Amino acid sequence: MKKRLNLFNRKKRFDFFSAYANKVKQYGSVIGVILFLVFIFTIIQTIAVRGQVQSLTKSKQKYLALLINDKDIEANTRYFKGKQTQLLKYEKDDANFLPYYSVLVSALSSSSQSATLDSIEIDKNRDATFIVKFKDYDGMVQFLKYVESEEFLNNFEALSMASLNLSRASGSTTKVQSAVNKNYQLQFKGRFKEINDQPR
Amino acid sequence: MINLVNIRKIRYFIRDYWPTLLTLASLGIVILLIMASYKTFKESKNDLDVLTEEVKLLKNRSDTLQFNKTLTEDQIVVYNKILTTLIPETEDYFSIIYALETISQNTGFSIVSYTINLSDTSREKLSINIEGRGNPGDFTRFLDAYKFSGGRLITSERIEFSGVNFTNTRVSLNFYSKKFTFNESVVPQLTKNDVAKLEEIKKKIKISFKDEGAPTKEEYDLKDNPF
């Protein structure tokens, strides 16, 4: 068999590279197209974001202009809120006596006709001590029943009877007189439930 | 000689594989372009995020102010004057005396003496023990009115009252003064309750405010040139 030499055939060099060259050409063009599309996509996105930035810059200028116009209102609002916070803080120092006093007086009047509020002391924590006087024993018993009712206890977070005092008026000599001038006193200690009343 | 061989090799390499090299170069260029455009996109996105946050804050601030403006119906200046009168920036003893006099007149509970209670007095709070005369009705009216009607915020931490054995009464009253300092970064939003409370207080106080905008008459001639 004759051996022929093809003079047009060029020997491939760089064998290590030739193995990948075809694959690079084959896939490279596909990857190139994909990457180009990615490039176009990022460009479009950048243009869109730039558009939004411009729009927001205009909004920012608009709001800044509004705020400059309303700077007095802003200062007044801050001052108002600051002072109001002080007011609310200091108001907590107040015993807010009258609403609690009124609650107790109306409760007493509906309990027993002979019940009289002798004295009352209320502090800023709504802790209260009050003395109720009665002219007769029945009135006291009637009041004690009322004290245990939910209607009365609803006004208090805590309430306990501190003392019961039976006193006689001075100068009473006869048994009849002493029976007439007897005074019954009940002292209570407790804490009122908070009343969210309007400013007085 | 070696250099010549290397150059020839490169020439052969380029001649044999130029389509492949061109593909790789194109890919490289596209990748560089993507990186550059992505960097620009990222920067723009960061700018957008920062700006969005800024605009959101500014919008909130502006909306809050507009809401406050509508809610207070331009009464906020009056409310601030009331609040400044109730809690002045610095203690004003004259206003304390005036407040006690006013309450006394309004309620009929006659305040006959007052002494400063130093032990309970602090930088913000002035504690005064007052002694008053009147009947239980007067004292009840005093209790109803003392908090605001004198034009100063007055509190009493503990009150004793005996309607049966009512004689001269001693009450400890607190007056307050404090400087206002800006400490909030956001504009506070007012509520209807805030306004309602001030409206209620406004009804209790009789304060006349001088019109600051009115021009004042100069009492002496002004000369531009001192010589």
Coordinates of C-alpha atoms in Angstrom, one line a residue:
Chain A
M1 CA 0.0 0.0 0.0
K2 CA 1.3 3.4 -1.0
K3 CA 1.7 6.0 1.5
R4 CA 0.5 9.5 0.4
L5 CA 1.3 12.7 1.9
N6 CA -1.4 15.3 1.9
L7 CA 0.4 18.6 1.6
F8 CA -2.8 20.6 2.3
N9 CA -3.4 18.9 5.6
R10 CA -2.2 21.1 8.4
K11 CA -1.1 19.4 11.5
K12 CA -2.9 20.7 14.5
R13 CA -0.6 22.0 17.2
F14 CA -1.3 22.8 20.8
D15 CA -3.2 19.5 21.4
F16 CA -4.0 20.4 25.0
F17 CA -6.0 23.4 23.7
S18 CA -7.6 21.8 20.6
A19 CA -9.5 19.4 22.9
Y20 CA -11.5 22.3 24.3
A21 CA -11.5 24.6 21.3
N22 CA -14.6 23.2 19.7
K23 CA -16.5 23.1 22.9
V24 CA -15.5 26.7 23.7
K25 CA -16.8 27.8 20.2
Q26 CA -20.0 25.7 20.6
Y27 CA -21.0 26.8 24.1
G28 CA -19.2 30.1 24.1
S29 CA -21.6 31.6 21.6
V30 CA -24.6 30.4 23.6
I31 CA -23.2 31.7 26.8
G32 CA -22.2 34.9 25.1
V33 CA -25.8 35.5 23.9
I34 CA -27.1 34.8 27.4
L35 CA -24.5 37.1 29.0
F36 CA -25.4 39.8 26.5
L37 CA -29.0 39.5 27.4
V38 CA -28.1 39.7 31.1
F39 CA -26.1 42.9 30.2
I40 CA -29.1 44.4 28.4
F41 CA -31.3 43.4 31.4
T42 CA -29.0 45.2 33.9
I43 CA -28.9 48.2 31.6
I44 CA -32.7 48.4 31.5
Q45 CA -32.9 47.9 35.2
T46 CA -30.3 50.6 35.8
I47 CA -32.3 53.0 33.6
A48 CA -35.5 52.1 35.5
V49 CA -33.9 52.7 38.9
R50 CA -32.4 56.0 37.7
G51 CA -35.9 57.0 36.7
Q52 CA -37.2 56.2 40.1
V53 CA -34.3 58.1 41.7
Q54 CA -35.2 61.2 39.7
S55 CA -38.9 60.9 40.6
L56 CA -38.0 60.5 44.3
T57 CA -35.6 63.4 44.2
K58 CA -38.5 65.6 43.0
S59 CA -40.7 64.2 45.8
K60 CA -38.0 64.9 48.3
Q61 CA -37.7 68.5 47.1
K62 CA -41.5 68.9 47.3
Y63 CA -41.7 67.6 50.9
L64 CA -38.7 69.7 51.9
A65 CA -40.4 72.8 50.5
L66 CA -43.6 71.8 52.5
L67 CA -41.6 71.3 55.6
I68 CA -39.8 74.6 55.3
N69 CA -43.2 76.3 55.0
D70 CA -44.5 74.4 58.0
K71 CA -41.4 74.8 60.2
D72 CA -43.3 76.9 62.7
I73 CA -46.0 74.3 63.0
E74 CA -43.4 71.7 63.5
A75 CA -41.7 73.7 66.3
N76 CA -45.0 74.4 67.9
T77 CA -46.0 70.7 67.7
R78 CA -42.7 69.6 69.3
Y79 CA -43.1 72.2 72.0
F80 CA -46.8 71.2 72.6
K81 CA -45.9 67.6 73.0
G82 CA -42.9 68.3 75.2
K83 CA -44.9 70.5 77.5
Q84 CA -47.9 68.1 77.5
T85 CA -45.6 65.3 78.5
Q86 CA -44.4 67.4 81.4
L87 CA -48.1 68.2 82.3
L88 CA -49.1 64.5 82.3
K89 CA -46.0 63.6 84.4
Y90 CA -46.7 66.2 87.0
E91 CA -50.4 65.5 87.1
K92 CA -49.6 62.1 88.5
D93 CA -48.5 63.9 91.7
D94 CA -52.1 64.9 92.3
A95 CA -54.4 63.1 94.6
N96 CA -57.3 63.9 92.3
F97 CA -59.4 64.0 95.4
L98 CA -62.8 65.2 94.3
P99 CA -63.9 62.5 91.9
Y100 CA -63.1 59.8 94.5
Y101 CA -64.7 61.8 97.2
S102 CA -67.9 62.1 95.0
V103 CA -67.9 58.4 94.3
L104 CA -67.8 57.6 98.0
V105 CA -70.4 60.2 99.0
S106 CA -72.8 58.9 96.4
A107 CA -72.2 55.3 97.5
L108 CA -72.8 56.3 101.1
S109 CA -76.0 58.1 100.4
S110 CA -77.4 55.1 98.6
S111 CA -76.4 52.7 101.4
S112 CA -78.0 53.9 104.6
Q113 CA -79.7 57.2 105.5
S114 CA -77.9 57.4 108.8
A115 CA -74.4 57.0 107.3
T116 CA -72.3 60.2 107.4
L117 CA -68.8 60.5 106.0
D118 CA -66.9 61.9 109.0
S119 CA -63.5 62.3 107.4
I120 CA -61.5 61.1 104.4
E121 CA -57.9 61.2 103.3
I122 CA -56.8 60.3 99.8
D123 CA -53.2 60.4 98.5
K124 CA -51.8 60.5 95.0
N125 CA -51.6 56.7 94.9
R126 CA -55.4 56.6 95.4
D127 CA -54.8 55.1 98.9
A128 CA -57.7 56.2 101.0
T129 CA -58.7 56.2 104.7
F130 CA -62.2 57.2 105.6
I131 CA -64.4 57.1 108.7
V132 CA -68.1 56.6 108.4
K133 CA -70.4 57.5 111.3
F134 CA -73.8 56.1 112.2
K135 CA -76.5 57.3 114.5
D136 CA -78.0 53.9 115.1
Y137 CA -76.9 50.2 115.1
D138 CA -79.4 49.2 112.4
G139 CA -77.9 51.9 110.0
M140 CA -74.5 50.5 110.6
V141 CA -75.6 46.9 110.0
Q142 CA -77.3 48.0 106.8
F143 CA -74.2 49.8 105.7
L144 CA -72.0 46.8 106.4
K145 CA -74.2 44.7 104.2
Y146 CA -73.8 47.3 101.5
V147 CA -70.1 47.4 101.9
E148 CA -69.9 43.8 101.0
S149 CA -71.9 44.2 97.9
E150 CA -70.3 44.2 94.5
E151 CA -71.7 47.6 93.7
F152 CA -69.7 49.2 96.5
L153 CA -66.6 47.0 96.1
N154 CA -66.4 47.8 92.4
N155 CA -65.1 51.3 93.3
F156 CA -62.0 49.8 95.1
E157 CA -59.0 47.8 94.2
A158 CA -58.7 46.8 97.9
L159 CA -60.7 47.7 101.0
S160 CA -60.6 46.6 104.5
M161 CA -62.2 47.7 107.8
A162 CA -59.5 49.1 110.0
S163 CA -61.5 49.7 113.1
L164 CA -65.0 49.8 114.7
N165 CA -65.6 52.3 117.4
L166 CA -68.5 52.7 119.7
S167 CA -68.5 56.0 121.5
R168 CA -70.9 57.6 123.9
A169 CA -71.6 61.3 124.0
S170 CA -70.2 63.0 127.2
G171 CA -72.7 64.1 129.8
S172 CA -75.1 61.2 129.3
T173 CA -76.0 60.0 132.7
T174 CA -79.1 57.9 132.3
K175 CA -79.3 54.7 130.4
V176 CA -81.9 56.2 128.1
Q177 CA -79.8 59.1 127.2
S178 CA -76.7 57.0 126.6
A179 CA -78.7 54.8 124.2
V180 CA -79.8 57.8 122.3
N181 CA -76.3 59.5 122.0
K182 CA -74.4 56.4 120.9
N183 CA -72.2 56.9 117.9
Y184 CA -71.0 54.1 115.7
Q185 CA -67.8 54.7 113.7
L186 CA -66.3 52.5 111.1
Q187 CA -62.8 53.2 109.7
F188 CA -61.9 51.8 106.3
K189 CA -58.6 51.6 104.5
G190 CA -58.2 50.8 100.9
R191 CA -57.3 51.9 97.4
F192 CA -59.7 53.3 94.9
K193 CA -59.9 52.0 91.3
E194 CA -58.5 54.6 88.9
I195 CA -61.1 57.0 87.5
N196 CA -60.1 58.2 84.0
D197 CA -61.9 61.5 84.3
Q198 CA -61.6 64.5 82.1
P199 CA -59.3 67.3 83.3
R200 CA -60.9 69.3 86.0
Chain B
M1 CA 16.5 32.1 18.5
I2 CA 14.2 31.0 21.4
N3 CA 12.2 34.2 21.1
L4 CA 11.7 33.6 17.4
V5 CA 10.3 30.1 18.0
N6 CA 7.9 31.5 20.7
I7 CA 6.7 34.2 18.4
R8 CA 6.1 31.6 15.6
K9 CA 4.2 29.4 18.0
I10 CA 2.0 32.2 19.0
R11 CA 1.3 33.1 15.4
Y12 CA 0.5 29.4 14.6
F13 CA -1.8 29.4 17.7
I14 CA -3.6 32.5 16.7
R15 CA -3.9 31.3 13.1
D16 CA -5.3 27.9 14.2
Y17 CA -7.6 29.0 17.0
W18 CA -8.7 32.6 16.2
P19 CA -12.5 31.8 16.2
T20 CA -12.1 30.2 19.7
L21 CA -10.0 33.1 20.9
L22 CA -12.5 35.6 19.4
T23 CA -15.3 33.8 21.3
L24 CA -13.3 33.9 24.6
A25 CA -12.5 37.6 24.1
S26 CA -16.1 38.4 23.3
L27 CA -17.2 36.5 26.4
G28 CA -14.6 38.4 28.5
I29 CA -15.8 41.7 27.1
V30 CA -19.4 40.9 27.8
I31 CA -18.6 39.8 31.3
L32 CA -16.7 43.1 31.9
L33 CA -19.6 45.0 30.6
I34 CA -22.0 43.1 32.9
M35 CA -19.8 43.8 35.8
A36 CA -19.6 47.5 35.0
S37 CA -23.4 47.8 34.4
Y38 CA -24.1 45.8 37.5
K39 CA -21.9 48.1 39.6
T40 CA -23.8 51.1 38.2
F41 CA -27.1 49.3 38.9
K42 CA -26.0 48.5 42.5
E43 CA -25.0 52.1 43.1
S44 CA -28.2 53.4 41.7
K45 CA -30.2 50.9 43.8
N46 CA -28.4 52.0 46.9
D47 CA -29.2 55.6 46.1
L48 CA -32.8 54.6 45.5
D49 CA -33.0 52.8 48.8
V50 CA -31.5 55.7 50.7
L51 CA -33.8 58.2 48.9
T52 CA -36.8 56.0 49.4
E53 CA -36.2 56.0 53.2
E54 CA -35.6 59.7 53.2
V55 CA -38.7 60.5 51.3
K56 CA -40.7 58.1 53.5
L57 CA -39.5 60.0 56.6
L58 CA -40.2 63.3 55.0
K59 CA -43.6 62.2 53.9
N60 CA -44.5 61.0 57.4
R61 CA -43.2 64.2 58.8
S62 CA -45.2 66.3 56.4
D63 CA -48.3 64.2 56.7
T64 CA -48.1 64.4 60.5
L65 CA -47.7 68.1 60.4
Q66 CA -50.7 68.4 58.0
F67 CA -52.8 66.2 60.3
N68 CA -51.7 68.2 63.4
K69 CA -52.5 71.4 61.5
T70 CA -56.0 70.2 60.7
L71 CA -56.6 68.8 64.2
T72 CA -55.6 71.9 66.1
E73 CA -57.1 74.3 63.7
D74 CA -54.3 76.8 64.2
Q75 CA -55.0 76.8 68.0
I76 CA -51.7 75.2 68.8
V77 CA -50.1 78.6 69.5
V78 CA -52.8 79.3 72.1
Y79 CA -52.4 75.8 73.6
N80 CA -48.6 76.3 73.9
K81 CA -49.2 79.6 75.7
I82 CA -51.5 77.9 78.1
L83 CA -49.0 75.1 78.7
T84 CA -46.2 77.7 79.2
T85 CA -48.4 79.5 81.7
L86 CA -49.2 76.2 83.5
I87 CA -45.6 75.1 83.6
P88 CA -43.3 78.1 83.0
E89 CA -39.8 77.6 81.9
T90 CA -38.4 79.2 85.1
E91 CA -40.2 79.7 88.4
D92 CA -42.2 82.8 88.6
Y93 CA -43.3 83.6 92.2
F94 CA -45.6 86.4 91.2
S95 CA -47.7 83.9 89.1
I96 CA -48.0 81.6 92.1
I97 CA -49.4 84.4 94.3
Y98 CA -51.7 85.5 91.4
A99 CA -52.9 81.8 91.0
L100 CA -53.7 81.5 94.7
E101 CA -55.5 84.8 94.7
T102 CA -57.5 83.8 91.6
I103 CA -58.5 80.4 93.0
S104 CA -59.4 82.1 96.3
Q105 CA -61.6 84.6 94.5
N106 CA -63.2 82.0 92.2
T107 CA -64.1 79.5 94.9
G108 CA -64.7 81.6 98.0
F109 CA -62.1 79.5 99.9
S110 CA -60.0 82.3 101.4
I111 CA -56.3 81.5 101.5
V112 CA -55.0 83.3 104.6
S113 CA -51.4 82.2 104.7
Y114 CA -48.8 80.3 102.7
T115 CA -45.4 79.0 103.5
I116 CA -42.8 77.4 101.3
N117 CA -42.2 73.8 102.2
L118 CA -38.5 73.5 101.6
S119 CA -38.1 69.8 102.4
D120 CA -40.5 68.9 99.5
T121 CA -39.2 71.5 97.1
S122 CA -37.0 70.5 94.2
R123 CA -35.6 72.2 91.1
E124 CA -38.8 71.5 89.1
K125 CA -41.3 71.6 92.0
L126 CA -42.1 74.2 94.5
S127 CA -44.1 72.9 97.5
I128 CA -46.3 75.4 99.4
N129 CA -48.4 74.8 102.5
I130 CA -51.5 77.0 102.4
E131 CA -54.0 77.7 105.1
G132 CA -57.5 78.6 104.1
R133 CA -60.8 79.5 105.6
G134 CA -64.3 78.8 104.4
N135 CA -67.2 76.4 104.7
P136 CA -67.1 72.8 103.3
G137 CA -68.8 74.0 100.2
D138 CA -66.1 76.6 99.5
F139 CA -63.4 73.9 100.1
T140 CA -65.2 71.5 97.7
R141 CA -65.2 74.3 95.1
F142 CA -61.5 74.8 95.8
L143 CA -60.8 71.1 95.3
D144 CA -62.7 71.3 92.1
A145 CA -60.8 74.3 90.8
Y146 CA -57.3 74.3 92.2
K147 CA -55.6 72.2 89.5
F148 CA -55.9 74.6 86.5
S149 CA -58.1 77.6 87.2
G150 CA -55.3 79.7 88.8
G151 CA -53.4 79.6 85.5
R152 CA -50.7 77.4 87.0
L153 CA -50.6 73.7 87.3
I154 CA -51.2 72.9 90.9
T155 CA -51.2 69.4 92.4
S156 CA -51.8 68.2 95.9
E157 CA -50.3 64.8 96.8
R158 CA -52.5 64.1 99.8
I159 CA -55.8 65.7 100.9
E160 CA -57.7 65.3 104.1
F161 CA -61.3 66.5 104.4
S162 CA -63.7 66.4 107.2
G163 CA -67.1 67.8 106.2
V164 CA -68.4 67.4 109.8
N165 CA -65.6 69.1 111.7
F166 CA -64.5 71.6 109.1
T167 CA -62.4 74.4 110.4
N168 CA -59.3 76.1 109.1
T169 CA -57.8 73.8 106.5
R170 CA -54.2 73.2 105.6
V171 CA -53.3 71.8 102.2
S172 CA -49.9 71.2 100.6
L173 CA -49.8 72.4 97.0
N174 CA -47.1 71.9 94.3
F175 CA -46.2 74.3 91.6
Y176 CA -44.0 73.2 88.7
S177 CA -41.6 74.8 86.3
K178 CA -39.3 73.2 83.7
K179 CA -37.4 74.2 80.6
F180 CA -38.5 72.5 77.4
T181 CA -35.8 70.7 75.5
F182 CA -36.0 69.2 72.0
N183 CA -35.3 65.5 72.4
E184 CA -37.5 63.7 69.9
S185 CA -36.2 63.1 66.4
V186 CA -39.6 62.5 64.8
V187 CA -42.5 64.9 64.7
P188 CA -45.0 63.7 67.3
Q189 CA -48.5 63.1 66.1
L190 CA -51.2 64.8 68.1
T191 CA -54.4 62.9 68.9
K192 CA -57.9 64.1 69.4
N193 CA -57.5 63.4 73.1
D194 CA -54.5 65.7 73.3
V195 CA -56.6 68.5 71.8
A196 CA -59.7 67.7 73.9
K197 CA -57.6 67.9 77.1
L198 CA -56.2 71.3 76.2
E199 CA -59.6 72.5 75.2
E200 CA -61.0 71.4 78.6
I201 CA -58.1 73.2 80.4
K202 CA -58.6 76.3 78.2
K203 CA -62.2 76.5 79.4
K204 CA -60.9 76.4 83.0
I205 CA -58.3 79.2 82.6
K206 CA -58.9 82.8 82.0
I207 CA -55.8 84.1 80.5
S208 CA -55.5 87.1 78.2
F209 CA -52.7 86.9 75.7
K210 CA -51.2 90.1 74.4
D211 CA -51.2 90.3 70.6
E212 CA -47.5 90.0 69.8
G213 CA -48.0 91.0 66.2
A214 CA -49.4 94.4 67.2
P215 CA -46.9 97.2 66.7
T216 CA -45.8 98.9 69.9
K217 CA -45.5 102.6 70.1
E218 CA -42.0 103.8 70.6
E219 CA -41.8 105.9 73.8
Y220 CA -38.8 107.9 72.7
D221 CA -37.3 109.1 69.4
L222 CA -34.9 106.9 67.6
K223 CA -31.9 108.3 65.8
D224 CA -30.0 106.4 63.1
N225 CA -26.9 108.5 63.6
P226 CA -25.6 108.6 67.2
F227 CA -23.6 111.7 66.5

